[in-house]
PDB file of C-alpha atoms in Angstrom:
ATOM      1  CA  MET A   1     -25.837  19.312  70.852  1.00 51.00           C
ATOM      2  CA  ALA A   2     -28.601  19.539  73.449  1.00 65.00           C
ATOM      3  CA  SER A   3     -32.220  19.453  72.382  1.00 82.00           C
ATOM      4  CA  THR A   4     -34.967  21.094  74.379  1.00 86.00           C
ATOM      5  CA  VAL A   5     -38.620  20.136  74.586  1.00 89.00           C
ATOM      6  CA  ILE A   6     -41.531  21.633  76.445  1.00 92.00           C
ATOM      7  CA  HIS A   7     -44.151  19.422  78.076  1.00 93.00           C
ATOM      8  CA  ALA A   8     -47.481  21.227  78.265  1.00 94.00           C
ATOM      9  CA  ILE A   9     -50.005  19.388  80.425  1.00 95.00           C
ATOM     10  CA  TYR A  10     -53.748  19.837  79.928  1.00 95.00           C
ATOM     11  CA  SER A  11     -56.658  18.585  82.003  1.00 93.00           C
ATOM     12  CA  ASP A  12     -59.364  18.486  79.286  1.00 93.00           C
ATOM     13  CA  ASP A  13     -59.391  16.957  75.806  1.00 92.00           C
ATOM     14  CA  ASP A  14     -61.320  19.852  74.231  1.00 93.00           C
ATOM     15  CA  VAL A  15     -58.782  22.346  75.595  1.00 94.00           C
ATOM     16  CA  LEU A  16     -56.008  20.109  74.235  1.00 94.00           C
ATOM     17  CA  MET A  17     -57.591  20.065  70.760  1.00 95.00           C
ATOM     18  CA  ASN A  18     -57.818  23.860  70.690  1.00 94.00           C
ATOM     19  CA  ALA A  19     -54.231  24.126  71.978  1.00 94.00           C
ATOM     20  CA  VAL A  20     -52.946  21.809  69.237  1.00 95.00           C
ATOM     21  CA  LYS A  21     -54.655  23.987  66.626  1.00 94.00           C
ATOM     22  CA  GLU A  22     -53.156  27.155  68.137  1.00 94.00           C
ATOM     23  CA  VAL A  23     -49.661  25.634  68.299  1.00 93.00           C
ATOM     24  CA  ARG A  24     -49.941  24.533  64.660  1.00 93.00           C
ATOM     25  CA  LYS A  25     -51.021  28.068  63.678  1.00 93.00           C
ATOM     26  CA  LYS A  26     -47.750  29.368  65.183  1.00 91.00           C
ATOM     27  CA  HIS A  27     -45.844  26.782  63.077  1.00 90.00           C
ATOM     28  CA  LEU A  28     -44.338  25.035  66.083  1.00 90.00           C
ATOM     29  CA  HIS A  29     -43.373  21.366  65.802  1.00 90.00           C
ATOM     30  CA  ILE A  30     -45.375  19.004  68.017  1.00 92.00           C
ATOM     31  CA  ASN A  31     -43.255  15.920  68.703  1.00 91.00           C
ATOM     32  CA  GLU A  32     -45.977  13.855  70.370  1.00 92.00           C
ATOM     33  CA  VAL A  33     -49.247  14.071  72.273  1.00 94.00           C
ATOM     34  CA  TYR A  34     -49.884  11.621  75.129  1.00 94.00           C
ATOM     35  CA  THR A  35     -53.513  10.992  76.093  1.00 94.00           C
ATOM     36  CA  PRO A  36     -55.245   8.542  78.446  1.00 94.00           C
ATOM     37  CA  PHE A  37     -57.798   7.669  75.742  1.00 93.00           C
ATOM     38  CA  PRO A  38     -58.124   8.216  71.975  1.00 92.00           C
ATOM     39  CA  VAL A  39     -59.134  11.784  71.130  1.00 93.00           C
ATOM     40  CA  HIS A  40     -61.227  11.914  67.971  1.00 94.00           C
ATOM     41  CA  GLY A  41     -59.744  14.248  65.349  1.00 92.00           C
ATOM     42  CA  LEU A  42     -56.408  14.746  67.121  1.00 93.00           C
ATOM     43  CA  ASP A  43     -54.459  13.132  64.281  1.00 91.00           C
ATOM     44  CA  LYS A  44     -55.935  15.576  61.769  1.00 92.00           C
ATOM     45  CA  ALA A  45     -55.373  18.541  64.088  1.00 92.00           C
ATOM     46  CA  MET A  46     -51.717  17.526  64.468  1.00 92.00           C
ATOM     47  CA  GLY A  47     -51.339  17.221  60.693  1.00 90.00           C
ATOM     48  CA  LEU A  48     -50.438  13.527  60.741  1.00 90.00           C
ATOM     49  CA  ALA A  49     -50.636  11.566  57.507  1.00 89.00           C
ATOM     50  CA  PRO A  50     -53.530   9.097  57.212  1.00 87.00           C
ATOM     51  CA  THR A  51     -52.759   5.537  58.221  1.00 85.00           C
ATOM     52  CA  ARG A  52     -52.203   2.786  55.676  1.00 86.00           C
ATOM     53  CA  LEU A  53     -53.374   0.009  57.997  1.00 85.00           C
ATOM     54  CA  ALA A  54     -56.603  -0.444  56.019  1.00 89.00           C
ATOM     55  CA  ILE A  55     -54.584  -1.253  52.899  1.00 93.00           C
ATOM     56  CA  THR A  56     -52.556  -3.833  54.797  1.00 94.00           C
ATOM     57  CA  ALA A  57     -55.762  -5.325  56.233  1.00 94.00           C
ATOM     58  CA  PHE A  58     -57.086  -5.808  52.692  1.00 96.00           C
ATOM     59  CA  LEU A  59     -53.816  -7.397  51.561  1.00 97.00           C
ATOM     60  CA  TYR A  60     -53.761  -9.693  54.599  1.00 97.00           C
ATOM     61  CA  GLY A  61     -57.358 -10.698  53.832  1.00 97.00           C
ATOM     62  CA  CYS A  62     -56.292 -11.545  50.271  1.00 97.00           C
ATOM     63  CA  VAL A  63     -53.506 -13.714  51.678  1.00 97.00           C
ATOM     64  CA  GLY A  64     -56.067 -15.432  53.925  1.00 97.00           C
ATOM     65  CA  ILE A  65     -58.495 -16.243  51.135  1.00 97.00           C
ATOM     66  CA  THR A  66     -55.627 -17.470  48.951  1.00 97.00           C
ATOM     67  CA  VAL A  67     -54.361 -19.769  51.700  1.00 97.00           C
ATOM     68  CA  ALA A  68     -57.919 -21.036  52.289  1.00 95.00           C
ATOM     69  CA  THR A  69     -58.477 -21.750  48.610  1.00 94.00           C
ATOM     70  CA  LEU A  70     -55.157 -23.528  48.120  1.00 94.00           C
ATOM     71  CA  MET A  71     -55.515 -25.466  51.360  1.00 94.00           C
ATOM     72  CA  MET A  72     -59.060 -26.702  50.628  1.00 90.00           C
ATOM     73  CA  ASN A  73     -58.202 -27.547  47.024  1.00 89.00           C
ATOM     74  CA  PHE A  74     -55.234 -29.637  48.134  1.00 91.00           C
ATOM     75  CA  ILE A  75     -56.884 -31.313  51.112  1.00 88.00           C
ATOM     76  CA  MET A  76     -60.414 -31.963  49.789  1.00 84.00           C
ATOM     77  CA  ILE A  77     -59.837 -32.358  46.031  1.00 82.00           C
ATOM     78  CA  GLU A  78     -56.276 -33.502  45.294  1.00 83.00           C
ATOM     79  CA  ASP A  79     -54.911 -35.251  48.388  1.00 83.00           C
ATOM     80  CA  TRP A  80     -57.882 -37.085  49.896  1.00 83.00           C
ATOM     81  CA  PRO A  81     -61.144 -36.663  47.974  1.00 78.00           C
ATOM     82  CA  GLN A  82     -64.137 -38.099  49.837  1.00 76.00           C
ATOM     83  CA  ASN A  83     -67.763 -38.601  48.889  1.00 74.00           C
ATOM     84  CA  ILE A  84     -69.503 -36.739  51.700  1.00 74.00           C
ATOM     85  CA  GLY A  85     -73.271 -36.702  51.316  1.00 72.00           C
ATOM     86  CA  GLY A  86     -73.101 -37.236  47.573  1.00 71.00           C
ATOM     87  CA  LYS A  87     -71.014 -34.096  47.029  1.00 70.00           C
ATOM     88  CA  PRO A  88     -68.867 -34.369  43.895  1.00 70.00           C
ATOM     89  CA  SER A  89     -65.128 -34.177  44.529  1.00 71.00           C
ATOM     90  CA  PHE A  90     -63.910 -33.754  40.965  1.00 76.00           C
ATOM     91  CA  SER A  91     -63.086 -30.035  41.015  1.00 78.00           C
ATOM     92  CA  TYR A  92     -62.799 -27.150  43.414  1.00 79.00           C
ATOM     93  CA  ILE A  93     -65.366 -25.026  41.549  1.00 80.00           C
ATOM     94  CA  GLU A  94     -68.096 -27.654  42.036  1.00 79.00           C
ATOM     95  CA  ASN A  95     -67.435 -27.701  45.790  1.00 79.00           C
ATOM     96  CA  MET A  96     -66.851 -23.993  46.349  1.00 83.00           C
ATOM     97  CA  PRO A  97     -70.295 -23.244  47.886  1.00 84.00           C
ATOM     98  CA  ALA A  98     -69.499 -25.692  50.692  1.00 82.00           C
ATOM     99  CA  PHE A  99     -66.113 -24.023  51.237  1.00 86.00           C
ATOM    100  CA  VAL A 100     -67.379 -20.418  51.530  1.00 92.00           C
ATOM    101  CA  PRO A 101     -67.568 -20.433  55.362  1.00 93.00           C
ATOM    102  CA  ILE A 102     -63.981 -21.674  55.608  1.00 93.00           C
ATOM    103  CA  MET A 103     -62.832 -19.075  53.087  1.00 95.00           C
ATOM    104  CA  PHE A 104     -64.545 -16.323  55.074  1.00 97.00           C
ATOM    105  CA  GLU A 105     -63.141 -17.491  58.419  1.00 97.00           C
ATOM    106  CA  LEU A 106     -59.560 -17.751  57.178  1.00 97.00           C
ATOM    107  CA  THR A 107     -59.818 -14.341  55.498  1.00 97.00           C
ATOM    108  CA  VAL A 108     -60.864 -12.759  58.796  1.00 97.00           C
ATOM    109  CA  PHE A 109     -58.335 -14.840  60.773  1.00 97.00           C
ATOM    110  CA  PHE A 110     -55.374 -13.801  58.632  1.00 97.00           C
ATOM    111  CA  ALA A 111     -56.435 -10.149  58.429  1.00 97.00           C
ATOM    112  CA  ALA A 112     -56.983  -9.842  62.188  1.00 96.00           C
ATOM    113  CA  HIS A 113     -53.869 -11.654  63.372  1.00 97.00           C
ATOM    114  CA  LEU A 114     -51.491 -10.128  60.843  1.00 96.00           C
ATOM    115  CA  MET A 115     -52.922  -6.654  61.572  1.00 95.00           C
ATOM    116  CA  VAL A 116     -52.144  -7.066  65.274  1.00 93.00           C
ATOM    117  CA  ILE A 117     -48.601  -8.179  64.465  1.00 93.00           C
ATOM    118  CA  THR A 118     -48.172  -5.261  62.038  1.00 92.00           C
ATOM    119  CA  PHE A 119     -49.496  -2.781  64.607  1.00 89.00           C
ATOM    120  CA  TYR A 120     -47.073  -4.022  67.262  1.00 89.00           C
ATOM    121  CA  MET A 121     -44.144  -3.904  64.839  1.00 90.00           C
ATOM    122  CA  ARG A 122     -44.979  -0.393  63.591  1.00 87.00           C
ATOM    123  CA  SER A 123     -45.526   0.860  67.144  1.00 85.00           C
ATOM    124  CA  LYS A 124     -42.359  -0.878  68.341  1.00 87.00           C
ATOM    125  CA  LEU A 125     -44.353  -2.502  71.138  1.00 85.00           C
ATOM    126  CA  TRP A 126     -42.158  -5.478  71.891  1.00 82.00           C
ATOM    127  CA  PRO A 127     -42.676  -7.824  74.830  1.00 83.00           C
ATOM    128  CA  PHE A 128     -41.084  -6.453  78.014  1.00 86.00           C
ATOM    129  CA  LYS A 129     -40.504  -3.034  76.421  1.00 85.00           C
ATOM    130  CA  LYS A 130     -40.006  -0.230  78.907  1.00 86.00           C
ATOM    131  CA  ALA A 131     -42.718   2.446  78.769  1.00 81.00           C
ATOM    132  CA  GLU A 132     -41.740   5.717  77.085  1.00 82.00           C
ATOM    133  CA  ASN A 133     -44.467   7.772  78.720  1.00 84.00           C
ATOM    134  CA  PRO A 134     -42.917  11.031  80.029  1.00 88.00           C
ATOM    135  CA  ASP A 135     -45.565  11.636  82.701  1.00 87.00           C
ATOM    136  CA  VAL A 136     -47.509   8.901  84.463  1.00 88.00           C
ATOM    137  CA  ARG A 137     -50.576  11.150  84.814  1.00 89.00           C
ATOM    138  CA  THR A 138     -51.259  10.802  81.075  1.00 89.00           C
ATOM    139  CA  THR A 139     -52.409   7.231  81.695  1.00 88.00           C
ATOM    140  CA  ASP A 140     -55.089   8.480  84.094  1.00 91.00           C
ATOM    141  CA  ASP A 141     -56.635  11.909  83.504  1.00 91.00           C
ATOM    142  CA  HIS A 142     -54.133  14.387  81.981  1.00 94.00           C
ATOM    143  CA  PHE A 143     -52.997  15.166  78.451  1.00 95.00           C
ATOM    144  CA  LEU A 144     -49.413  16.046  77.521  1.00 95.00           C
ATOM    145  CA  MET A 145     -48.242  17.861  74.409  1.00 95.00           C
ATOM    146  CA  GLU A 146     -44.512  17.641  73.712  1.00 93.00           C
ATOM    147  CA  ILE A 147     -43.231  20.566  71.633  1.00 92.00           C
ATOM    148  CA  ASP A 148     -39.740  20.982  70.191  1.00 90.00           C
ATOM    149  CA  ALA A 149     -38.271  24.126  71.776  1.00 85.00           C
ATOM    150  CA  THR A 150     -34.708  23.856  70.461  1.00 83.00           C
ATOM    151  CA  GLY A 151     -33.474  27.333  69.510  1.00 79.00           C
ATOM    152  CA  LYS A 152     -36.624  29.072  70.786  1.00 81.00           C
ATOM    153  CA  ASP A 153     -37.219  31.314  73.775  1.00 82.00           C
ATOM    154  CA  GLY A 154     -38.541  28.934  76.439  1.00 79.00           C
ATOM    155  CA  LYS A 155     -40.179  31.654  78.552  1.00 85.00           C
ATOM    156  CA  GLU A 156     -42.069  33.117  75.593  1.00 89.00           C
ATOM    157  CA  LEU A 157     -43.184  29.664  74.463  1.00 89.00           C
ATOM    158  CA  ALA A 158     -44.281  28.755  78.000  1.00 89.00           C
ATOM    159  CA  ASP A 159     -46.318  31.974  78.266  1.00 90.00           C
ATOM    160  CA  PHE A 160     -47.994  31.180  74.937  1.00 92.00           C
ATOM    161  CA  LEU A 161     -48.850  27.637  76.086  1.00 92.00           C
ATOM    162  CA  VAL A 162     -50.411  28.964  79.300  1.00 92.00           C
ATOM    163  CA  THR A 163     -52.728  31.108  77.163  1.00 93.00           C
ATOM    164  CA  THR A 164     -53.840  27.933  75.331  1.00 93.00           C
ATOM    165  CA  GLY A 165     -55.055  26.419  78.606  1.00 92.00           C
ATOM    166  CA  ALA A 166     -52.054  24.434  79.845  1.00 92.00           C
ATOM    167  CA  VAL A 167     -52.214  23.752  83.576  1.00 94.00           C
ATOM    168  CA  GLU A 168     -48.505  22.919  83.861  1.00 92.00           C
ATOM    169  CA  ILE A 169     -45.424  23.648  81.735  1.00 91.00           C
ATOM    170  CA  ASN A 170     -42.127  21.755  82.035  1.00 89.00           C
ATOM    171  CA  LEU A 171     -38.952  22.624  80.108  1.00 87.00           C
ATOM    172  CA  ILE A 172     -36.849  19.476  79.501  1.00 86.00           C
ATOM    173  CA  ALA A 173     -33.265  19.646  78.227  1.00 80.00           C
ATOM    174  CA  ASN A 174     -31.953  16.415  76.655  1.00 74.00           C
ATOM    175  CA  GLU A 175     -28.245  15.794  76.161  1.00 63.00           C
ATOM    176  CA  ALA A 176     -27.536  14.235  72.782  1.00 54.00           C
TER     177      ALA A 176
END
């Protein structure tokens, strides 16, 4: 079965935001919006669910502080205790104030690096991946809204999108 999508191209981000709201009012499904820069509030206008990346950042930070604590306890207390400047090396708790900078740095290190890896995996941005951008102008100065038009009148939908401020409308038929 063939699926049909309409690519509506806009030249201004404010016009795009209003168009997204109008398209959502007509209960049309927006597959994707391609923009040359992040548009504040577009995710809410499209009705996308909030991201859970902040939760993963917290969990990755917890992993980092756990690794830091276990690493410093093993290295500085159990494996090779040293008398550095008269500092007691009998227990981790007695030395914890000296270890706070390392705990902080490893918390940030783990959270940052694992967040980048998670973002790339969730976005499916693998090395040497071919770009999926349908129109090269969306990397420069245009905005593209891709709307599912399967089973809908393409002419009527195109006329509606022109009223929302689209500067160009393209009907794309995909063979599945």
